[in-house]
Coordinates of C-alpha atoms in Angstrom, one line a residue:
Chain A
M1 CA -104.2 -29.8 -160.8
I2 CA -106.0 -33.1 -161.2
E3 CA -105.0 -35.0 -164.4
I4 CA -107.1 -37.7 -165.8
A5 CA -105.7 -39.9 -168.6
D6 CA -107.2 -42.8 -170.6
L7 CA -110.0 -43.3 -168.1
R8 CA -112.4 -46.0 -168.9
V9 CA -115.3 -47.5 -167.0
V10 CA -117.2 -50.5 -168.4
M11 CA -120.3 -52.0 -166.9
A12 CA -122.2 -55.0 -168.4
D13 CA -120.1 -54.7 -171.6
R14 CA -121.1 -51.1 -172.1
T15 CA -118.5 -48.3 -171.8
I16 CA -120.1 -45.8 -169.5
L17 CA -117.1 -43.5 -169.2
D18 CA -114.4 -42.9 -171.7
L19 CA -112.1 -39.9 -171.0
P20 CA -108.8 -39.9 -172.9
R21 CA -107.7 -36.7 -171.2
L22 CA -109.1 -34.2 -168.7
E23 CA -107.4 -31.6 -166.6
I24 CA -109.1 -30.0 -163.6
H25 CA -107.3 -26.9 -162.5
A26 CA -106.9 -26.2 -158.8
G27 CA -109.1 -23.5 -157.4
R28 CA -111.6 -23.5 -160.2
R29 CA -115.3 -24.4 -160.2
Y30 CA -116.4 -27.1 -162.7
G31 CA -120.0 -28.0 -163.6
L32 CA -120.8 -31.3 -165.2
I33 CA -123.9 -31.3 -167.4
G34 CA -125.5 -33.9 -169.5
E35 CA -128.6 -36.2 -169.7
N36 CA -129.3 -39.1 -167.4
G37 CA -126.7 -41.8 -168.0
S38 CA -124.2 -39.4 -169.6
G39 CA -121.5 -40.3 -167.1
K40 CA -121.6 -37.4 -164.6
T41 CA -122.1 -39.5 -161.6
T42 CA -119.6 -42.1 -162.8
L43 CA -117.0 -39.5 -163.3
L44 CA -117.6 -38.1 -159.8
R45 CA -117.5 -41.5 -158.2
V46 CA -114.3 -42.4 -159.9
L47 CA -112.7 -39.2 -158.8
A48 CA -114.0 -39.8 -155.2
G49 CA -112.6 -43.3 -155.3
T50 CA -115.8 -45.1 -154.7
L51 CA -115.8 -46.7 -158.1
L52 CA -112.6 -48.2 -159.5
P53 CA -112.1 -47.6 -163.2
D54 CA -111.3 -50.4 -165.6
A55 CA -108.4 -48.5 -167.1
G56 CA -106.6 -45.2 -166.8
N57 CA -105.2 -43.1 -164.1
I58 CA -105.9 -40.0 -162.0
R59 CA -103.1 -37.9 -160.7
G60 CA -103.0 -35.0 -158.3
L61 CA -106.0 -36.0 -156.1
D62 CA -105.3 -36.6 -152.5
P63 CA -108.2 -38.6 -150.9
R64 CA -107.4 -37.1 -147.5
T65 CA -108.2 -33.6 -148.6
M66 CA -111.2 -34.5 -150.8
G67 CA -114.8 -34.3 -149.8
Y68 CA -117.6 -36.0 -151.8
L69 CA -121.3 -35.7 -151.6
P70 CA -123.1 -38.6 -153.4
Q71 CA -126.3 -38.2 -155.2
S72 CA -128.3 -39.8 -152.4
P73 CA -126.3 -39.2 -149.3
Y74 CA -127.1 -41.4 -146.3
V75 CA -128.4 -39.5 -143.3
F76 CA -128.1 -41.5 -140.1
S77 CA -130.9 -42.1 -137.7
F78 CA -129.3 -39.9 -135.1
N79 CA -130.2 -36.2 -134.6
V80 CA -129.1 -33.6 -137.1
L81 CA -126.3 -32.3 -134.9
R82 CA -124.8 -35.7 -134.4
N83 CA -125.0 -36.4 -138.1
V84 CA -122.7 -33.4 -138.7
V85 CA -120.5 -34.0 -135.7
L86 CA -119.7 -37.6 -136.8
A87 CA -117.7 -36.2 -139.7
L88 CA -115.6 -34.0 -137.4
Q89 CA -114.8 -36.4 -134.5
E90 CA -111.1 -35.7 -134.4
S91 CA -111.7 -32.0 -133.9
P92 CA -112.0 -30.5 -130.4
T93 CA -114.4 -27.9 -131.8
A94 CA -116.6 -30.5 -133.6
E95 CA -119.9 -29.3 -132.1
K96 CA -119.2 -25.6 -132.6
D97 CA -118.1 -26.3 -136.2
A98 CA -121.2 -28.5 -136.9
L99 CA -123.5 -25.8 -135.5
A100 CA -121.9 -23.2 -137.7
A101 CA -122.2 -25.4 -140.8
L102 CA -125.9 -26.1 -140.0
E103 CA -126.4 -22.4 -139.6
K104 CA -125.0 -21.7 -143.1
V105 CA -127.4 -24.2 -144.8
G106 CA -130.4 -22.9 -142.7
M107 CA -130.8 -26.0 -140.6
A108 CA -129.7 -24.7 -137.2
S109 CA -133.2 -24.9 -135.8
F110 CA -133.3 -28.6 -136.6
T111 CA -130.3 -29.7 -134.5
R112 CA -132.4 -32.0 -132.2
H113 CA -134.6 -33.5 -135.0
R114 CA -134.0 -37.0 -136.2
A115 CA -132.2 -36.6 -139.5
D116 CA -133.9 -39.7 -141.2
R117 CA -137.3 -38.1 -140.6
L118 CA -136.5 -34.9 -142.5
S119 CA -137.8 -34.1 -146.0
G120 CA -135.5 -34.9 -149.0
G121 CA -134.5 -31.3 -149.3
E122 CA -133.8 -30.9 -145.6
A123 CA -131.8 -34.1 -145.5
Q124 CA -129.8 -32.9 -148.5
R125 CA -128.9 -29.7 -146.7
V126 CA -127.9 -31.6 -143.6
A127 CA -125.6 -33.8 -145.7
L128 CA -124.1 -30.7 -147.3
A129 CA -123.5 -29.1 -143.9
R130 CA -121.8 -32.4 -142.8
L131 CA -119.4 -32.1 -145.8
L132 CA -118.8 -28.4 -145.5
A133 CA -118.2 -28.4 -141.8
K134 CA -114.6 -29.5 -142.7
A135 CA -112.1 -27.8 -144.9
H136 CA -111.5 -29.7 -148.2
Q137 CA -109.1 -28.9 -151.0
V138 CA -111.3 -30.6 -153.5
L139 CA -115.1 -30.8 -153.3
L140 CA -117.0 -33.3 -155.4
L141 CA -120.8 -32.8 -155.4
D142 CA -123.3 -35.0 -157.2
E143 CA -126.4 -32.9 -157.8
P144 CA -126.0 -31.0 -154.5
S145 CA -129.4 -29.3 -154.7
S146 CA -131.5 -31.8 -156.6
A147 CA -134.0 -32.3 -153.8
T148 CA -134.4 -28.7 -152.8
D149 CA -136.9 -26.0 -153.8
I150 CA -135.9 -22.8 -155.6
R151 CA -135.2 -20.9 -152.4
G152 CA -133.2 -23.7 -151.0
M153 CA -131.3 -24.0 -154.2
D154 CA -130.3 -20.3 -154.0
A155 CA -129.2 -20.7 -150.5
I156 CA -127.1 -23.8 -151.3
E157 CA -125.4 -22.1 -154.2
Q158 CA -124.5 -19.2 -152.0
V159 CA -123.1 -21.5 -149.3
L160 CA -121.0 -23.3 -151.9
L161 CA -119.7 -20.1 -153.4
D162 CA -118.8 -18.8 -149.9
Y163 CA -117.1 -22.1 -149.0
W164 CA -115.2 -22.1 -152.3
E165 CA -114.0 -18.5 -151.7
S166 CA -112.9 -19.0 -148.1
N167 CA -111.2 -22.4 -148.7
A168 CA -109.8 -21.7 -152.1
C169 CA -110.8 -25.2 -153.1
T170 CA -111.5 -26.9 -156.4
L171 CA -115.2 -27.5 -156.9
V172 CA -116.6 -30.2 -159.3
F173 CA -120.3 -30.7 -159.3
S174 CA -123.0 -32.2 -161.5
T175 CA -126.3 -30.7 -162.3
H176 CA -129.3 -31.1 -164.5
S177 CA -129.8 -27.4 -164.6
P178 CA -127.8 -25.3 -167.1
A179 CA -128.9 -22.2 -165.2
Q180 CA -127.3 -23.6 -162.0
A181 CA -124.2 -24.4 -164.0
L182 CA -124.1 -20.8 -165.2
R183 CA -124.5 -19.4 -161.7
L184 CA -122.1 -21.7 -160.0
A185 CA -119.4 -22.9 -162.4
Q186 CA -116.5 -21.2 -164.1
E187 CA -116.0 -24.1 -166.5
V188 CA -118.6 -26.4 -167.9
I189 CA -118.1 -29.9 -169.2
Y190 CA -120.9 -31.4 -171.3
L191 CA -121.0 -35.2 -171.3
E192 CA -122.8 -37.6 -173.5
D193 CA -122.6 -41.4 -173.5
G194 CA -119.6 -41.2 -171.2
Q195 CA -117.6 -38.9 -173.4
I196 CA -116.8 -35.2 -173.2
V197 CA -118.6 -33.5 -176.1
E198 CA -117.6 -30.0 -175.2
M199 CA -115.8 -28.2 -172.5
G200 CA -115.2 -24.5 -171.9
S201 CA -116.0 -21.4 -169.9
A202 CA -119.5 -21.6 -168.5
D203 CA -120.6 -18.4 -170.1
E204 CA -119.4 -19.3 -173.5
L205 CA -120.5 -22.9 -173.6
L206 CA -123.9 -22.4 -172.1
R207 CA -124.8 -19.2 -174.1
S208 CA -123.2 -20.1 -177.4
P209 CA -122.5 -23.9 -177.6
K210 CA -120.4 -24.9 -180.6
H211 CA -121.1 -28.6 -180.8
P212 CA -124.4 -29.6 -182.3
K213 CA -125.0 -32.2 -179.5
T214 CA -124.5 -29.5 -176.9
R215 CA -126.8 -27.2 -178.8
A216 CA -129.4 -30.0 -179.0
F217 CA -129.1 -30.6 -175.2
L218 CA -129.4 -26.9 -174.3
N219 CA -132.0 -26.1 -176.9
H220 CA -135.0 -25.7 -174.7
W221 CA -133.1 -23.8 -172.1
L222 CA -131.5 -21.5 -174.7
I223 CA -135.0 -20.7 -176.2
D224 CA -136.3 -19.9 -172.7
Q225 CA -133.3 -17.7 -172.1
Q226 CA -134.0 -15.8 -175.4
I227 CA -137.6 -15.3 -174.5
N228 CA -136.7 -14.0 -171.1
H229 CA -134.1 -11.7 -172.7
S230 CA -136.5 -10.2 -175.2
A231 CA -139.3 -9.8 -172.7
Chain B
M1 CA -159.6 -81.2 -118.9
I2 CA -159.4 -77.4 -118.2
D3 CA -159.1 -78.1 -114.5
R4 CA -156.2 -80.5 -115.1
I5 CA -154.5 -77.9 -117.4
L6 CA -154.9 -75.2 -114.7
D7 CA -153.5 -77.5 -112.2
L8 CA -150.4 -78.0 -114.3
F9 CA -150.0 -74.2 -114.6
F10 CA -150.6 -73.4 -110.9
G11 CA -150.2 -76.7 -109.1
P12 CA -147.0 -78.3 -107.8
N13 CA -146.3 -80.5 -110.9
P14 CA -142.5 -80.6 -111.1
E15 CA -142.2 -82.0 -114.6
F16 CA -144.2 -79.3 -116.3
R17 CA -141.9 -76.6 -114.7
Q18 CA -138.8 -78.6 -115.5
I19 CA -139.8 -78.9 -119.2
V20 CA -140.4 -75.2 -119.5
A21 CA -137.1 -74.4 -117.7
V22 CA -135.1 -76.8 -120.0
T23 CA -136.7 -75.4 -123.1
L24 CA -136.0 -71.8 -122.1
R25 CA -132.4 -72.6 -121.0
M26 CA -131.7 -74.3 -124.3
S27 CA -133.4 -71.7 -126.5
L28 CA -131.7 -68.7 -124.7
F29 CA -128.2 -70.2 -124.8
S30 CA -128.5 -71.3 -128.5
T31 CA -129.9 -67.9 -129.5
L32 CA -127.1 -66.1 -127.6
I33 CA -124.4 -68.2 -129.2
S34 CA -126.0 -68.0 -132.7
T35 CA -126.3 -64.2 -132.3
L36 CA -122.6 -63.9 -131.3
L37 CA -121.6 -65.9 -134.4
G38 CA -124.3 -65.0 -136.9
V39 CA -124.6 -61.2 -136.5
P40 CA -120.8 -60.4 -137.0
L41 CA -120.7 -62.9 -139.9
G42 CA -123.8 -61.4 -141.5
V43 CA -122.3 -57.9 -141.1
L44 CA -119.0 -59.0 -142.6
I45 CA -120.8 -60.6 -145.6
G46 CA -123.3 -57.8 -146.1
A47 CA -121.0 -54.8 -145.6
N48 CA -118.1 -56.0 -147.8
E49 CA -117.7 -56.7 -151.5
F50 CA -115.4 -59.7 -152.3
R51 CA -115.0 -62.1 -155.1
A52 CA -116.5 -65.1 -153.3
K53 CA -119.5 -63.2 -152.0
P54 CA -122.1 -64.8 -154.3
L55 CA -120.8 -68.3 -153.4
V56 CA -120.8 -67.5 -149.6
S57 CA -124.3 -66.0 -149.9
R58 CA -125.6 -69.1 -151.7
L59 CA -123.9 -71.3 -149.0
V60 CA -125.6 -69.4 -146.2
D61 CA -128.9 -69.5 -148.0
T62 CA -128.6 -73.3 -148.4
L63 CA -127.7 -73.7 -144.7
M64 CA -130.7 -71.4 -143.8
G65 CA -133.0 -74.1 -145.3
I66 CA -131.3 -77.1 -143.7
P67 CA -133.9 -79.5 -142.5
P68 CA -133.7 -79.8 -138.7
V69 CA -133.5 -83.6 -138.7
V70 CA -130.4 -83.3 -141.0
G71 CA -128.8 -80.8 -138.6
G72 CA -129.7 -83.2 -135.8
L73 CA -128.2 -86.1 -137.6
V74 CA -124.9 -84.3 -138.2
V75 CA -124.6 -83.4 -134.5
F76 CA -125.7 -86.9 -133.5
L77 CA -123.0 -88.5 -135.7
L78 CA -120.4 -86.0 -134.3
L79 CA -121.3 -86.7 -130.7
S80 CA -122.1 -90.4 -130.8
R81 CA -119.7 -92.7 -129.0
S82 CA -117.9 -93.6 -132.3
G83 CA -118.0 -90.1 -133.6
P84 CA -115.1 -87.6 -133.6
L85 CA -116.4 -85.8 -130.5
G86 CA -117.7 -88.9 -128.8
S87 CA -115.2 -88.7 -126.0
L88 CA -116.9 -85.5 -124.8
K89 CA -119.9 -87.6 -123.8
L90 CA -122.3 -84.8 -124.8
L91 CA -125.0 -86.8 -126.5
Y92 CA -128.4 -86.7 -124.8
T93 CA -127.5 -83.6 -122.9
V94 CA -128.8 -80.0 -123.1
T95 CA -125.4 -79.0 -124.4
A96 CA -125.9 -81.3 -127.4
M97 CA -129.3 -79.7 -128.0
V98 CA -127.7 -76.3 -127.9
I99 CA -125.0 -77.4 -130.4
A100 CA -127.7 -78.6 -132.8
Q101 CA -129.8 -75.5 -132.4
V102 CA -126.7 -73.3 -133.0
L103 CA -126.0 -75.2 -136.2
L104 CA -129.6 -74.5 -137.4
I105 CA -130.1 -70.9 -136.2
T106 CA -126.7 -69.4 -136.9
P107 CA -127.2 -69.5 -140.7
I108 CA -130.6 -68.0 -140.3
I109 CA -129.3 -65.1 -138.3
T110 CA -126.3 -64.7 -140.6
G111 CA -128.4 -64.7 -143.7
M112 CA -131.0 -62.3 -142.4
A113 CA -128.3 -59.9 -140.9
S114 CA -126.4 -60.0 -144.2
N115 CA -129.5 -59.1 -146.2
I116 CA -130.3 -56.2 -143.9
V117 CA -126.8 -54.9 -143.9
S118 CA -126.3 -55.2 -147.7
I119 CA -129.3 -53.0 -148.3
R120 CA -127.9 -50.1 -146.3
A121 CA -124.1 -50.7 -146.6
P122 CA -123.4 -49.3 -150.1
S123 CA -125.0 -45.9 -149.3
I124 CA -123.4 -45.7 -145.9
R125 CA -120.0 -46.7 -147.4
E126 CA -120.2 -44.1 -150.1
T127 CA -121.3 -41.4 -147.8
C128 CA -118.7 -42.2 -145.1
H129 CA -116.0 -42.4 -147.8
G130 CA -116.9 -38.9 -149.0
L131 CA -116.6 -37.6 -145.4
G132 CA -113.3 -39.3 -144.8
I133 CA -114.6 -41.6 -142.1
P134 CA -112.3 -44.6 -141.6
P135 CA -113.6 -48.1 -142.4
G136 CA -113.7 -49.2 -138.8
R137 CA -116.1 -46.4 -137.9
R138 CA -118.0 -47.0 -141.1
L139 CA -118.7 -50.5 -140.0
W140 CA -119.8 -49.4 -136.6
Y141 CA -122.3 -46.9 -138.0
T142 CA -123.6 -49.6 -140.3
I143 CA -124.2 -51.9 -137.3
L144 CA -125.9 -49.0 -135.5
E145 CA -128.2 -48.2 -138.4
C146 CA -129.3 -51.9 -138.5
R147 CA -129.9 -52.1 -134.7
V148 CA -133.7 -52.4 -134.9
P149 CA -133.8 -55.1 -137.6
F150 CA -131.1 -57.0 -135.7
I151 CA -133.3 -57.2 -132.6
S152 CA -136.1 -58.6 -134.7
I153 CA -133.7 -61.1 -136.3
V154 CA -132.5 -62.3 -132.9
L155 CA -136.0 -62.7 -131.6
A156 CA -136.9 -64.6 -134.8
G157 CA -133.9 -66.9 -134.0
F158 CA -135.2 -67.4 -130.5
G159 CA -138.7 -68.2 -131.9
R160 CA -137.1 -70.8 -134.2
A161 CA -135.1 -72.3 -131.3
I162 CA -138.0 -72.7 -129.0
A163 CA -140.3 -74.3 -131.6
E164 CA -137.7 -76.8 -133.0
V165 CA -138.4 -80.4 -132.4
G166 CA -136.6 -82.8 -134.9
A167 CA -133.0 -82.1 -134.1
V168 CA -133.7 -81.6 -130.4
Q169 CA -135.4 -85.0 -130.2
M170 CA -132.5 -86.7 -132.0
V171 CA -129.6 -85.4 -129.9
G172 CA -131.4 -84.8 -126.7
G173 CA -133.3 -88.0 -126.6
N174 CA -136.4 -86.5 -124.8
I175 CA -135.2 -87.8 -121.4
Q176 CA -137.6 -87.0 -118.6
F177 CA -136.3 -84.4 -116.1
K178 CA -133.2 -84.0 -118.2
T179 CA -133.6 -83.1 -121.9
R180 CA -137.3 -83.1 -122.4
T181 CA -138.5 -79.8 -124.0
M182 CA -141.9 -78.4 -124.6
T183 CA -142.0 -79.6 -128.3
T184 CA -140.7 -83.1 -127.7
A185 CA -143.0 -83.5 -124.7
I186 CA -146.0 -82.3 -126.8
M187 CA -145.1 -84.9 -129.5
M188 CA -144.7 -87.7 -127.0
Q189 CA -147.7 -86.9 -124.9
S190 CA -150.1 -86.5 -127.9
N191 CA -148.7 -89.8 -129.4
M192 CA -149.6 -91.5 -126.1
G193 CA -153.0 -89.9 -126.0
Y194 CA -152.3 -87.7 -122.9
F195 CA -153.4 -84.4 -124.0
D196 CA -153.5 -82.4 -120.8
L197 CA -149.7 -81.8 -120.6
A198 CA -149.5 -81.4 -124.4
V199 CA -152.2 -78.7 -124.4
A200 CA -150.7 -76.9 -121.4
L201 CA -147.3 -76.8 -123.0
G202 CA -148.8 -75.7 -126.3
I203 CA -150.4 -72.8 -124.5
V204 CA -147.0 -71.9 -123.0
L205 CA -145.5 -72.0 -126.4
L206 CA -148.2 -69.8 -127.8
I207 CA -147.8 -67.3 -124.9
I208 CA -144.0 -67.1 -125.6
S209 CA -144.6 -66.7 -129.3
F210 CA -147.1 -63.9 -128.6
T211 CA -144.7 -62.2 -126.2
I212 CA -141.9 -62.3 -128.8
N213 CA -144.1 -60.8 -131.5
S214 CA -145.3 -58.2 -129.1
L215 CA -141.8 -57.3 -128.2
V216 CA -140.8 -57.0 -131.9
H217 CA -143.8 -54.7 -132.6
F218 CA -143.1 -52.7 -129.4
I219 CA -139.5 -52.1 -130.5
Q220 CA -140.5 -51.1 -134.0
D221 CA -143.2 -48.8 -132.7
M222 CA -140.8 -47.2 -130.3
E223 CA -138.3 -46.6 -133.2
R224 CA -141.1 -45.1 -135.3
R225 CA -142.2 -42.8 -132.4
D226 CA -138.7 -41.8 -131.2

């Protein structure tokens, strides 16, 4: 279990993350939702260790077994296969594992293409394959399918669910889509102004939010859901 | 006049060839040393976050704009007979000119390399961190990703070295068959009203400048097409 206590991140005199307490249970899937600037990326960056908090501590997170996909992952100006292999260099089966990972995200036919020439969605899938080619105990993903189309999004979600199941890992991801959170997460955390407003099981929080702020955030999506339901 | 210029190019004039050779030797050596110093320094400054980084960056920016005659004066004072390095007897040699050029070009290469690296480094750092790639390899990938701009920077450094006149004149002394370069020769010849050699050397400088620019474009085009 990852335990977060009294975590605080301040930037330019503004508190952008303030979490007195948060527990992330091993083997569960967590979705972070909230508006732009709500603190989703900051929380993931602090957990990943790429941003040092101003206060607080995190326990139970081993950086060696953690994998993190930033919001705009860098794809190197090598070919697609080499981009994935570079994350596996200690492994004797690096190339085989890289090909398998690329196959899973539907990028196996692009192995010889230059990764920095791919479209945003394709590059995102390569970056995901690069991360998923290795086994991680904790996976932190910042909007893992933000650049992909609906079909690509479905494929990515399935790949993530398969990976989670076969590695029994903890998954923490951020998304702008409540629908994606519902499909992919078991637990959902709604953040606003760097604070947790509401947290609970995905089904419960997304279908019947208790806090007025969560309801306001989910309003449009809930109305769409009701229309679809009654249709 | 054209005949005389053509004769300088294709005739047996030893001075013309000697001036071109000294200039190329000085420019190549000073660019090589400046690259070996400036690129690693630029990478270190650009790829890392440290408390003194703003101060170091300002210092490099200041040195990037150092007037060549001031750079020349510093080297002149260091190498003059009563200076701290006077015993080396380097004043009015090609070595002194190389030292002055290194002083002027290294900050330019450092500053430009640091700017290029600092644009890419945060994203590469975050991505590599997320993949568990150790810092040494992260730095190597950052250098690899900046390879094309680095080549342009080095060529820009060479362009600066070959076109410099003030510092070279001060520490080299424009000695015939020894330290006379294309720029110092052009200045002296045109001051004396002998324009044949000045124009011929000017043409060589323009050809070199055109070649450097073509090389930069060729590398960039190759990178785009690859």
